[in-house]
mmCIF file of C-alpha atoms and ligand atoms in Angstrom:
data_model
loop_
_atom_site.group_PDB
_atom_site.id
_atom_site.type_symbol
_atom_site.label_atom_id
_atom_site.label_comp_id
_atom_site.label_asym_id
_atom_site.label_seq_id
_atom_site.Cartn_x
_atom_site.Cartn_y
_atom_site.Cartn_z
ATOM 1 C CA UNK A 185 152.769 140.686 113.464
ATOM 2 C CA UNK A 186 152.647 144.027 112.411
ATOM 3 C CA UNK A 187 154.833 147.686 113.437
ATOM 4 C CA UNK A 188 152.538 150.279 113.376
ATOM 5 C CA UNK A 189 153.366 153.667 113.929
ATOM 6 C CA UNK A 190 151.098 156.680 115.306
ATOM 7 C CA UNK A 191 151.121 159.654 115.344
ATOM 8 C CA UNK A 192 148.925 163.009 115.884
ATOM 9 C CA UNK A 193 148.718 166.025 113.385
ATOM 10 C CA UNK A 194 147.667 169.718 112.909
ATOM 11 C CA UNK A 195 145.442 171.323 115.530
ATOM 12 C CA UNK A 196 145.506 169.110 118.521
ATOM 13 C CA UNK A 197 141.756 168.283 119.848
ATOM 14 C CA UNK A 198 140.782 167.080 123.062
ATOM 15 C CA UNK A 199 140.034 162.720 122.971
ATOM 16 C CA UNK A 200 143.695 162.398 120.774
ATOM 17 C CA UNK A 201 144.633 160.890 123.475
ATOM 18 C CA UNK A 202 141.927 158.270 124.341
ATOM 19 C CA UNK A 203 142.769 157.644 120.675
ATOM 20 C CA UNK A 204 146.344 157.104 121.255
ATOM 21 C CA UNK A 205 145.777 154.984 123.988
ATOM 22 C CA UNK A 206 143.253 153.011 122.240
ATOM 23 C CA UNK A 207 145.982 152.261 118.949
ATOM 24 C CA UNK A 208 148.374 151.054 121.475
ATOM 25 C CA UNK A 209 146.620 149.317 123.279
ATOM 26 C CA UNK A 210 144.598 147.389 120.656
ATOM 27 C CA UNK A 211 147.919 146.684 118.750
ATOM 28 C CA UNK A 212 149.229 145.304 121.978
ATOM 29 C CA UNK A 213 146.463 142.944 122.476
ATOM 30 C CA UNK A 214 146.226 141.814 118.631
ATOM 31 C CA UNK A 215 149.824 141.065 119.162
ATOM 32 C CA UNK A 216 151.617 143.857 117.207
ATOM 33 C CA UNK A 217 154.015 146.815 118.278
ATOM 34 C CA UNK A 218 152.878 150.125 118.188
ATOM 35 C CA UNK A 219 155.367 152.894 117.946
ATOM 36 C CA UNK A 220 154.644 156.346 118.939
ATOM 37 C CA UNK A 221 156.234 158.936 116.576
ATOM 38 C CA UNK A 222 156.577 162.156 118.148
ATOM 39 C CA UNK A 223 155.468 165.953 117.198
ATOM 40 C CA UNK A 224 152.959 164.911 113.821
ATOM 41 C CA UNK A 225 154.911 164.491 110.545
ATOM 42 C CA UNK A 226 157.832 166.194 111.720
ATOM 43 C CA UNK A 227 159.093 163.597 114.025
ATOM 44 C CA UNK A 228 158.611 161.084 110.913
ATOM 45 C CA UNK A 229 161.156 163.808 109.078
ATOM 46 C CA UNK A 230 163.003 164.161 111.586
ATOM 47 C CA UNK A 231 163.543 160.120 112.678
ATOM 48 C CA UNK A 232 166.077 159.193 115.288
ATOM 49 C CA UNK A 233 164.814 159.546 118.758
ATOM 50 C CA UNK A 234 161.070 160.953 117.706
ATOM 51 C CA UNK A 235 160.309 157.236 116.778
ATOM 52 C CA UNK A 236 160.072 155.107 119.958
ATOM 53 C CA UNK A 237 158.452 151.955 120.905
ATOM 54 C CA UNK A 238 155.169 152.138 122.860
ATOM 55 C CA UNK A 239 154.373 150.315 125.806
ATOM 56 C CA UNK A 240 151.241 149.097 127.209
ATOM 57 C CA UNK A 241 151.700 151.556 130.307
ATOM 58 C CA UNK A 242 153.075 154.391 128.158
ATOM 59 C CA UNK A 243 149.384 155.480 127.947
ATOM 60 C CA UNK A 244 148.189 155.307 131.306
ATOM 61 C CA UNK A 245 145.564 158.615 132.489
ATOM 62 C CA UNK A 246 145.731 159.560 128.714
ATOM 63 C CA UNK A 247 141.896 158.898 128.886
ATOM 64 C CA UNK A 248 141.419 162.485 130.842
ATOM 65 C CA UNK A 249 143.851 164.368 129.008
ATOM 66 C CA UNK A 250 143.341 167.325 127.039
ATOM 67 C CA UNK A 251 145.769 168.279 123.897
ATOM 68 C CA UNK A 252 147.971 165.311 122.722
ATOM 69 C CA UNK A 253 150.825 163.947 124.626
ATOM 70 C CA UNK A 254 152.837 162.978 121.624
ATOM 71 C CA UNK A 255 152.966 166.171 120.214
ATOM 72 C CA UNK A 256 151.513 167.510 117.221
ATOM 73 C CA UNK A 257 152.725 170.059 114.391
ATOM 74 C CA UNK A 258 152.152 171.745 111.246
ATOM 75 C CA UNK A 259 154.989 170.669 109.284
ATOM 76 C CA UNK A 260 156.261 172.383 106.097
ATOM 77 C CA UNK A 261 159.226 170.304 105.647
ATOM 78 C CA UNK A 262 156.532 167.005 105.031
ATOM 79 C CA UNK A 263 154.522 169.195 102.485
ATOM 80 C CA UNK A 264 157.923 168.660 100.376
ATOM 81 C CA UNK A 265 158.719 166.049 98.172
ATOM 82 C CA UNK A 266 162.526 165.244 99.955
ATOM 83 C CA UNK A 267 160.573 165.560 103.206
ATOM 84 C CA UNK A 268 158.430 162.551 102.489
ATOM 85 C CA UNK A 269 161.008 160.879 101.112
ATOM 86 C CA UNK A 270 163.255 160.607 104.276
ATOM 87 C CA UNK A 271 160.051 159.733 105.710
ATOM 88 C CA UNK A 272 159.947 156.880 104.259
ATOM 89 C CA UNK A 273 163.047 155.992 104.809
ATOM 90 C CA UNK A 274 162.648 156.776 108.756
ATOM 91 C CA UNK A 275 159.522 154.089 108.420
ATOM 92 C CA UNK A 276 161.388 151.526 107.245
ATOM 93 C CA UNK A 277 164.843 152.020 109.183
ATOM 94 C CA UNK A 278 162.160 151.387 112.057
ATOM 95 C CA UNK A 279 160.667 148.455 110.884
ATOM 96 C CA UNK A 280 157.131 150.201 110.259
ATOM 97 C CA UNK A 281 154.634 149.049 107.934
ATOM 98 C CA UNK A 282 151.452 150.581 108.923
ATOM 99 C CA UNK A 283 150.976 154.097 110.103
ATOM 100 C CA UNK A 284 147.857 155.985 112.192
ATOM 101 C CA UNK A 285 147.520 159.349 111.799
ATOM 102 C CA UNK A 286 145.158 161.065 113.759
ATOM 103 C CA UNK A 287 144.653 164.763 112.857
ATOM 104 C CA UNK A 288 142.483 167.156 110.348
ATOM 105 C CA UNK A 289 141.663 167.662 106.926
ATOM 106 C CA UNK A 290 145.131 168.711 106.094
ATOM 107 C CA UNK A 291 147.248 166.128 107.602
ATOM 108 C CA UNK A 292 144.464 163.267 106.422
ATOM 109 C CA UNK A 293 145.733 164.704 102.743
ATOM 110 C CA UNK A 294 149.194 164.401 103.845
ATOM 111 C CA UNK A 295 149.267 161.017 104.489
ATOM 112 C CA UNK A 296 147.074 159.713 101.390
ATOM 113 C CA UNK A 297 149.797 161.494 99.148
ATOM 114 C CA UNK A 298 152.209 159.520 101.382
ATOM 115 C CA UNK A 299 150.483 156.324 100.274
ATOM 116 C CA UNK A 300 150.003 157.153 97.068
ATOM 117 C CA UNK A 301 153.898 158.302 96.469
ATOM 118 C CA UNK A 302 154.895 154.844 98.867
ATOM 119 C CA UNK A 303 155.787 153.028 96.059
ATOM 120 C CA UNK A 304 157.786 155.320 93.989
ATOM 121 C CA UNK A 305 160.233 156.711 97.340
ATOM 122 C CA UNK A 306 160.897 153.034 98.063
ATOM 123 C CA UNK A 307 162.242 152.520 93.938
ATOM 124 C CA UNK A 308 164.199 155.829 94.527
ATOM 125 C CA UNK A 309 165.556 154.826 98.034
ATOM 126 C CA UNK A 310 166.613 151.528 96.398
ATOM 127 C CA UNK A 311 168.261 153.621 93.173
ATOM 128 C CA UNK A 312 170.149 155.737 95.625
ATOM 129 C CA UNK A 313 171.513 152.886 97.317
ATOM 130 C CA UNK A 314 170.286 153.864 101.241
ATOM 131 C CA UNK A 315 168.309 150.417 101.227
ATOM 132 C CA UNK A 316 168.534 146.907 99.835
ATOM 133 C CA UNK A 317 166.632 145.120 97.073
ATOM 134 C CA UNK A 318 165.101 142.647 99.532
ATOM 135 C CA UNK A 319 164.071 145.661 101.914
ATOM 136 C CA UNK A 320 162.712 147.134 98.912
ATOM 137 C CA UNK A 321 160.369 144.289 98.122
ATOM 138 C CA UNK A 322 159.228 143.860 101.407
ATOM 139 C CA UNK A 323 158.446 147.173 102.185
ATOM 140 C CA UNK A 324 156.010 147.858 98.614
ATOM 141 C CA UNK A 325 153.068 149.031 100.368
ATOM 142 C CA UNK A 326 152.399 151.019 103.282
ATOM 143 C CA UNK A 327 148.894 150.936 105.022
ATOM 144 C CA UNK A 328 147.274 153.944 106.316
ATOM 145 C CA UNK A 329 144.523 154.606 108.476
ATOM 146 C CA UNK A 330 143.264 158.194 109.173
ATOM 147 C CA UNK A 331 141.056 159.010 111.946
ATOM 148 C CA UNK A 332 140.007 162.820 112.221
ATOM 149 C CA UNK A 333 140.633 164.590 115.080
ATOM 150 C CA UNK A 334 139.801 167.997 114.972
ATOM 151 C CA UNK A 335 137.698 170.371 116.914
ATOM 152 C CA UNK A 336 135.987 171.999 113.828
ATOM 153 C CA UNK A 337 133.695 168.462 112.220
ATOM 154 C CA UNK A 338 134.350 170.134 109.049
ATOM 155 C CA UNK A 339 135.032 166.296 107.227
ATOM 156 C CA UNK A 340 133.151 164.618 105.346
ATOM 157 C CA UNK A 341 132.613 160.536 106.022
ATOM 158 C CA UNK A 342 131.915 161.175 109.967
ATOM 159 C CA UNK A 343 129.293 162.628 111.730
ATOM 160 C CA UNK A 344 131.740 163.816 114.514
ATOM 161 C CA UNK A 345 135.377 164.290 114.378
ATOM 162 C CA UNK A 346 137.074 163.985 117.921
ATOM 163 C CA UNK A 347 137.491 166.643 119.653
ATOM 164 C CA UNK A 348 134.709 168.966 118.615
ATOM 165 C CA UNK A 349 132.233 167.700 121.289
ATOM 166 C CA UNK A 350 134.661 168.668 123.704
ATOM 167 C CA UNK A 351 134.721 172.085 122.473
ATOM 168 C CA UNK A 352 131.538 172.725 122.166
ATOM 169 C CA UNK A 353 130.737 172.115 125.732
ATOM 170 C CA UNK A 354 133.521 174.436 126.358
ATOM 171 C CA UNK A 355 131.851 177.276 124.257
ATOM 172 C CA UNK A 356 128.630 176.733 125.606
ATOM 173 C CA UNK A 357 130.548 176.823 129.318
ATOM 174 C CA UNK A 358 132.170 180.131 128.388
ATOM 175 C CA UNK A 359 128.582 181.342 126.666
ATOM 176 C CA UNK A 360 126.968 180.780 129.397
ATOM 177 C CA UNK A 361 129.554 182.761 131.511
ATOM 178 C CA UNK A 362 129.603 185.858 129.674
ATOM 179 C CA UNK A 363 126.062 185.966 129.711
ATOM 180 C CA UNK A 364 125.221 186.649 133.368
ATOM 181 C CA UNK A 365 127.645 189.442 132.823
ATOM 182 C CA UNK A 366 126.115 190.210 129.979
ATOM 183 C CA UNK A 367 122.546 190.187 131.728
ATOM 184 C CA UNK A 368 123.628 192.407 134.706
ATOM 185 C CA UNK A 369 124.835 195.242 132.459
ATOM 186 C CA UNK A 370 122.157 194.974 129.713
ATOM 187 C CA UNK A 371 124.933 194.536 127.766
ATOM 188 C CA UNK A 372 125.280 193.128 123.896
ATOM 189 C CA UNK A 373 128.049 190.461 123.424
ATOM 190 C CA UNK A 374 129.614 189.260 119.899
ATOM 191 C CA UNK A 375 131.798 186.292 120.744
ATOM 192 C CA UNK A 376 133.558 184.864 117.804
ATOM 193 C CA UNK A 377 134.333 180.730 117.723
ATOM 194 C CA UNK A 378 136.870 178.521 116.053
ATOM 195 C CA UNK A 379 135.869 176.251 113.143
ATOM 196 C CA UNK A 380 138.243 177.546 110.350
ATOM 197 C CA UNK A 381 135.849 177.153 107.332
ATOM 198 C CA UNK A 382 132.792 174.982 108.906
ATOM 199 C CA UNK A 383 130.056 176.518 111.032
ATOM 200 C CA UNK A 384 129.814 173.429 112.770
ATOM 201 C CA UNK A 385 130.251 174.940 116.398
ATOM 202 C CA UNK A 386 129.079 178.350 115.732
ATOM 203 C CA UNK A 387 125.785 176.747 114.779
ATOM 204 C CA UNK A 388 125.828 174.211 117.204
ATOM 205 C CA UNK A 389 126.636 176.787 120.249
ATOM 206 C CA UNK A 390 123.911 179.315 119.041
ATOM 207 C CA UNK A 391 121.375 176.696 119.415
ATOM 208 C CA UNK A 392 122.621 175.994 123.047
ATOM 209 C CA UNK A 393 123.340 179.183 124.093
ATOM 210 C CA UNK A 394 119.746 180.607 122.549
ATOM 211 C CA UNK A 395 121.902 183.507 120.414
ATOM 212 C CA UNK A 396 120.017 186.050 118.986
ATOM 213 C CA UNK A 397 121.816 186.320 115.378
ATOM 214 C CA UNK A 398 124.404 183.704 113.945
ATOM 215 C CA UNK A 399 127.144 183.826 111.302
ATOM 216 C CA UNK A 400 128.460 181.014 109.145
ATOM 217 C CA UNK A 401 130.672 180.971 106.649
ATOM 218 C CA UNK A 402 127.943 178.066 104.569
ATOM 219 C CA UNK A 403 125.073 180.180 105.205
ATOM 220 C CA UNK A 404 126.217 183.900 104.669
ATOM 221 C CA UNK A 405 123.343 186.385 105.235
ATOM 222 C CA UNK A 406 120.566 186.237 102.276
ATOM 223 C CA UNK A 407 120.681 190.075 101.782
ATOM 224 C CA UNK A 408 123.362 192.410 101.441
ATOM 225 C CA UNK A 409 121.798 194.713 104.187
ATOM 226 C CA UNK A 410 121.771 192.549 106.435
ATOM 227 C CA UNK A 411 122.773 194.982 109.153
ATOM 228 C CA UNK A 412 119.809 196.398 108.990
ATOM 229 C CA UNK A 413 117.859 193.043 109.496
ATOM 230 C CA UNK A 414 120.389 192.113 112.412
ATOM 231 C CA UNK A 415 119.246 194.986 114.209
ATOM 232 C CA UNK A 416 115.882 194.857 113.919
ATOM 233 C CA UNK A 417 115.626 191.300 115.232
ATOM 234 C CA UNK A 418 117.766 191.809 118.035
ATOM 235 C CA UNK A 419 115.605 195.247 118.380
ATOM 236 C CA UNK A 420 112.420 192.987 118.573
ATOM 237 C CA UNK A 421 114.090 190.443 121.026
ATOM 238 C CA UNK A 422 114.824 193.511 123.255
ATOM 239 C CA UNK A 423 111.606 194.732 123.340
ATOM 240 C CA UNK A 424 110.182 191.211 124.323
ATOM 241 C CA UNK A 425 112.187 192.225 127.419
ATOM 242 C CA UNK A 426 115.279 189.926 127.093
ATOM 243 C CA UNK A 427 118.748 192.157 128.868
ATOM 244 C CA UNK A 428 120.920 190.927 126.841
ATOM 245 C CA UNK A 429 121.934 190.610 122.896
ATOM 246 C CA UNK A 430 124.038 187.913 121.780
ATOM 247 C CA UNK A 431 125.270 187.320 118.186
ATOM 248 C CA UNK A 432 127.823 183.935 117.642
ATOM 249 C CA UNK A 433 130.533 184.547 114.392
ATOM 250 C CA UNK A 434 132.268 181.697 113.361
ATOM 251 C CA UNK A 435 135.426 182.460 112.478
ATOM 252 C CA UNK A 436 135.410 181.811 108.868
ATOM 253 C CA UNK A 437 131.839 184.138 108.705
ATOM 254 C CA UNK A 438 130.951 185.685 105.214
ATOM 255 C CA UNK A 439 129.145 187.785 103.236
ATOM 256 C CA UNK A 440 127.350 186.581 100.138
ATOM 257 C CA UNK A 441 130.196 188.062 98.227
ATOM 258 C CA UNK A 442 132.603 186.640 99.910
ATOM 259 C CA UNK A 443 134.156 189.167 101.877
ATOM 260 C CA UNK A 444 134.858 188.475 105.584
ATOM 261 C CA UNK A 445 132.744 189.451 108.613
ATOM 262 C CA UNK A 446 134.167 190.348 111.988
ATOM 263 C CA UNK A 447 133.634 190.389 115.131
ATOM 264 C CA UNK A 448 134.507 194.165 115.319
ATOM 265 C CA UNK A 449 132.663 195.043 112.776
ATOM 266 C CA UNK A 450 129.327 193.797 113.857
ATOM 267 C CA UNK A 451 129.818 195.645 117.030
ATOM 268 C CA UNK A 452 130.172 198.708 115.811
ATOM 269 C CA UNK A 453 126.938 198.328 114.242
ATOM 270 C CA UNK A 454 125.204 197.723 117.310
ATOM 271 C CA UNK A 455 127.236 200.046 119.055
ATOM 272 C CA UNK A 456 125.998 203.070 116.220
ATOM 273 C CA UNK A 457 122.971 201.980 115.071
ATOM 274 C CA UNK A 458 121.057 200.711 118.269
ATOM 275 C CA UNK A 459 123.325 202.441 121.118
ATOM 276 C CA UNK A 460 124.093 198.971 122.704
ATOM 277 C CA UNK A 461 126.778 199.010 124.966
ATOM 278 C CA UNK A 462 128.355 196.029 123.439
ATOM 279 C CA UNK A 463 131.761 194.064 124.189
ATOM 280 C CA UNK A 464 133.528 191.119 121.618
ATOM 281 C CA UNK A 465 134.955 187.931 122.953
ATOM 282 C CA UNK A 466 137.000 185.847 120.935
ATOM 283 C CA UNK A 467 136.785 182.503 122.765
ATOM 284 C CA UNK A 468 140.318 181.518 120.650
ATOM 285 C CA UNK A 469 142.409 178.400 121.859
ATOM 286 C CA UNK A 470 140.584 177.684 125.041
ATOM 287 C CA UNK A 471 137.813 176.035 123.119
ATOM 288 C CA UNK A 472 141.123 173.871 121.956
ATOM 289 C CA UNK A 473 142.220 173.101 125.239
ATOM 290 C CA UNK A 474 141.175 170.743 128.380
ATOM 291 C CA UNK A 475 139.832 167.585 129.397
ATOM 292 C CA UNK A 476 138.152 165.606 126.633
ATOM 293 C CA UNK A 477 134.358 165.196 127.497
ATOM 294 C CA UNK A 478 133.033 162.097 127.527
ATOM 295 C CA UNK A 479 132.246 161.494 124.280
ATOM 296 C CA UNK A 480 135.365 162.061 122.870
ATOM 297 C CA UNK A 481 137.090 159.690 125.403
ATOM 298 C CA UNK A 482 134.645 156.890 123.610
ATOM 299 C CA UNK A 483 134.604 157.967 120.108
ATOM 300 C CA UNK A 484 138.161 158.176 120.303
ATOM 301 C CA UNK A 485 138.852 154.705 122.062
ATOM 302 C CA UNK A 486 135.965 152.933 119.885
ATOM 303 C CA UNK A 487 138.045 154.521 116.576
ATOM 304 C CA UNK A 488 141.253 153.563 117.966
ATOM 305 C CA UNK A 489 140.515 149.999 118.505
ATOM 306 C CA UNK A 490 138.651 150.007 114.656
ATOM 307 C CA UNK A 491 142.208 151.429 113.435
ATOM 308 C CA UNK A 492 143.992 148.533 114.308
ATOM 309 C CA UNK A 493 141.176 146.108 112.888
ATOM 310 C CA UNK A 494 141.413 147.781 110.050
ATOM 311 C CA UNK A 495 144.888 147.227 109.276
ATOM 312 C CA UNK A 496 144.850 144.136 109.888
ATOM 313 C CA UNK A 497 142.205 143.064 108.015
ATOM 314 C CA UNK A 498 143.562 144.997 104.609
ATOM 315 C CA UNK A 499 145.478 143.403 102.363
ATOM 316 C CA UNK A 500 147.969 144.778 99.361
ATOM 317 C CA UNK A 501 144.625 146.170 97.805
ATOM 318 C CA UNK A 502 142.756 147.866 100.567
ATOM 319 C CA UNK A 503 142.827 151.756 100.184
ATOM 320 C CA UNK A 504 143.297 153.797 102.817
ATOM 321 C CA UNK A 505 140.534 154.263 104.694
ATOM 322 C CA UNK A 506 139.543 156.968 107.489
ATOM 323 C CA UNK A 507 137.427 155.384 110.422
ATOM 324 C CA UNK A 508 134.499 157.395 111.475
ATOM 325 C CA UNK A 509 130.772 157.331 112.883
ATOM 326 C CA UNK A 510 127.356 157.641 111.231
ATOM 327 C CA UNK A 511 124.239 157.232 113.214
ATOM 328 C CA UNK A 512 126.053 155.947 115.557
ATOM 329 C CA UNK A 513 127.870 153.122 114.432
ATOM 330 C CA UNK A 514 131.852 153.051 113.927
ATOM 331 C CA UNK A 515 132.561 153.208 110.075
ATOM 332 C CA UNK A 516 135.582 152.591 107.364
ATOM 333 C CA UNK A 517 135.284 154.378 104.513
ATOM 334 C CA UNK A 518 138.100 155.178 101.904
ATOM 335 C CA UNK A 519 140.281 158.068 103.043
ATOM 336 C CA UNK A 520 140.471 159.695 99.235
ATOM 337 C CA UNK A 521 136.443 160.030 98.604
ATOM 338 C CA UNK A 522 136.268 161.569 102.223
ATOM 339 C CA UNK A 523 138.836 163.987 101.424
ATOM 340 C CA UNK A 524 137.424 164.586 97.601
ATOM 341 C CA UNK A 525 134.139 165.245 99.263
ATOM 342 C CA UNK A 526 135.229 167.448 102.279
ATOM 343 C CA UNK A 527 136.953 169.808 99.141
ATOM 344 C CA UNK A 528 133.947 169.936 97.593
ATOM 345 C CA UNK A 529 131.830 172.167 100.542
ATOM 346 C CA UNK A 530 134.674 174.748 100.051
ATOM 347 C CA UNK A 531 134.314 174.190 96.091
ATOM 348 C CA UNK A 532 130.859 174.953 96.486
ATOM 349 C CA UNK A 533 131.752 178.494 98.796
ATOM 350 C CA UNK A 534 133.975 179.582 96.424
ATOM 351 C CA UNK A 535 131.569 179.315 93.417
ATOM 352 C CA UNK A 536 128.463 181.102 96.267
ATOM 353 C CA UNK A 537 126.227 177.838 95.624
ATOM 354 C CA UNK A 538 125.817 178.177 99.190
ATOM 355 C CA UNK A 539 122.651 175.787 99.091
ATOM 356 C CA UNK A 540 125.040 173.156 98.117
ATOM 357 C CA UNK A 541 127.073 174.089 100.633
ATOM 358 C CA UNK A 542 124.769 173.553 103.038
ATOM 359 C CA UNK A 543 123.511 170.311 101.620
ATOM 360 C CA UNK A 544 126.902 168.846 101.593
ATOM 361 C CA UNK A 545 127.613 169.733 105.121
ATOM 362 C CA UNK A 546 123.928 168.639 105.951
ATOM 363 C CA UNK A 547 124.795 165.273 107.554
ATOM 364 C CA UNK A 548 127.592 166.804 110.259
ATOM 365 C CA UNK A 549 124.717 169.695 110.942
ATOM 366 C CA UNK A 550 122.085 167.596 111.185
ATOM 367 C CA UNK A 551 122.762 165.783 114.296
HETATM 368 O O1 LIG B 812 141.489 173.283 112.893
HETATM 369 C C1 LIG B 812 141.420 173.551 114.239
HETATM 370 C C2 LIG B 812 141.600 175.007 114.537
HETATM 371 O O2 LIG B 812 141.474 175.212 115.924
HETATM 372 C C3 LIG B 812 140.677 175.942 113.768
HETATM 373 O O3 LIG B 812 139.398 176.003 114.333
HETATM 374 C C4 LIG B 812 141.454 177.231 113.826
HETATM 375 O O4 LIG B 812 141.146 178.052 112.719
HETATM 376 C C5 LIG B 812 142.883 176.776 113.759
HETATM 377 O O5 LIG B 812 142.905 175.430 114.150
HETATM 378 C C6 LIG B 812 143.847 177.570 114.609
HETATM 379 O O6 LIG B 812 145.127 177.113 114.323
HETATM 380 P P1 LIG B 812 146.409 177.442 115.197
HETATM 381 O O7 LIG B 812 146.306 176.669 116.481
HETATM 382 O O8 LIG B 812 147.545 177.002 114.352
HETATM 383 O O9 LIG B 812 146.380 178.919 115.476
#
């Protein structure tokens, strides 16, 4: 019988809950105890009464809500060495020996450096006298499974991270509404979307929405006039006799040398160069927010119930592995190379190889 704790981190994303539910559940049934541990890394800091036993009906309706109701943070004090220290000591004082953390790139890092360091906080606990030899040696390893939640897909090893279905539909929702405005005034729109560094749901929502012009921060435009080019296609859809003009900006959107492009910006230049009356719309944190859509509610239970599997297949030298899905089928791959890889489409930005860029975030666009 196993303790495992769970917990959500970062950016919350709608179907962290069907998740939850799923980890405690499944644990239940497998015959282990699942313990929720409140507010993302920070309640593992913090210990005490953030660490609390979950029971079976603990999770009831989470399957229709939105956010995560076991809180979520970013937390500096983890990012520290002492910080992950008294987390380990938290773990144990609890009885945990396998952990679930359910959150984004960031806090998937977090808790392989948590694995990786396991070993060395439990000699230096032992040293410093705060817990016994034979706690020592039974606590030598801790298991770790990631699952990413995150409204951006921007990791590598999945084809969908939860959440970001949800918020798609929401942009599209939201696209759709400012566009019968949009159409009754002849009006241009530039409405900027979440996705931190990944163009994932800019992309996705242009499709859907049929945008005229789309910015990514993988595919920055080919030219460094590319104002001019904007204009003229959104000139030429115009004249076809569409009403409207609508350009999508993710909100990590670049030029090829770098620099940032905004929201603002862009309408200016349709404001000046083609006298559109234009308005911006930064969607922000309600494409965050809500009920998970349906696929989220499944790809979060079918993860949740792999999580649990997982652990308890591993033994002593399993590494950590993040559960996922590609083509369709639910997937354990080691947490490190999906981080490693994830790194490298930013790697790739940095050094403007943007057709590697593109190639390494091919699989998450292509579906
Ligand atoms: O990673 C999820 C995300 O929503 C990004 O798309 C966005 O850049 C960021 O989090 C916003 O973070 P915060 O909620 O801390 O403002």
């Amino acid at each position: 019988q196993k303790n495992i704790g769970i917990l959500t981190s970062g950016g919350d994303a709608q179907g962290m809950n069907p998740c939850v539910r799923a980890v405690v559940r499944m644990a239940i049934a497998r015959n282990c105890r699942p313990f929720f541990i409140y507010e993302g890394y920070q309640g593992l800091v913090d210990g005490g009464s953030k660490i609390k036993e979950a029971k079976w009906s603990d999770v009831s309706g989470f399957l229709a809500l939105g956010g995560t109701m076991i809180g979520t943070a970013r937390c500096k004090a983890f990012r520290e060495l002492e910080g992950r220290r008294t987390s380990v000591l938290n773990l144990i004082k609890n009885g945990i020996d396998a952990l679930v953390v359910i959150g984004g790139d960031g806090s998937l890092t977090g808790a392989d450096r948590l694995r990786a360091e396991w070993p060395e906080h439990v000699l230096a606990l032992e040293r410093e006298g705060l817990i016994s030899k034979e706690t020592a040696d039974k606590y030598r390893a801790l298991m770790i499974v990631g699952m990413v939640g995150s409204i951006d897909n921007d990791l590598a090893s999945t084809d969908m991270t939860i959440g970001a279905c949800s918020a798609l539909e929401r942009i599209c929702e939201s696209v759709d509404a400012i566009l019968s405005t949009a159409m009754s005034h002849q009006r241009a729109f530039v409405v900027e979307v979440m996705g931190r560094h990944c163009g994932w749901l800019a992309l996705n929502a242009a499709i859907s929405t049929g945008a005229d012009y789309l910015f990514i921060p993988e595919a920055p435009p080919s030219k460094d006039d590319w104002e001019a080019s904007m204009c003229k296609t959104l000139k030429a859809s115009r004249d076809a006799g569409k009403r409207t003009s609508l350009v999508i900006v993710a909100e990590g959107a670049i030029d090829r040398h770098l620099n940032p492009i905004k929201a603002e910006y862009i309408k200016d230049i349709l404001c000046t160069r083609l006298g559109y009356d234009t308005r911006v719309t930064i969607l922000g944190h309600v494409q965050r927010g809500g009920a998970p859509a349906h696929f989220d509610r499944f790809l979060g239970t079918m993860q949740g119930a792999e999580a649990i599997e997982a652990i308890l297949r591993a033994n002593s030298d399993t590494p950590s592995p993040v559960i996922g899905m590609l083509e369709n089928k639910i997937t354990t791959q080691p947490m490190k190379e999906a981080i490693e890889l994830t790194g490298q489409v930013a790697l790739a930005i940095e050094a403007k190889d943007f057709e590697r860029a593109i190639t390494l975030r091919s699989s998450a666009f292509s579906k």
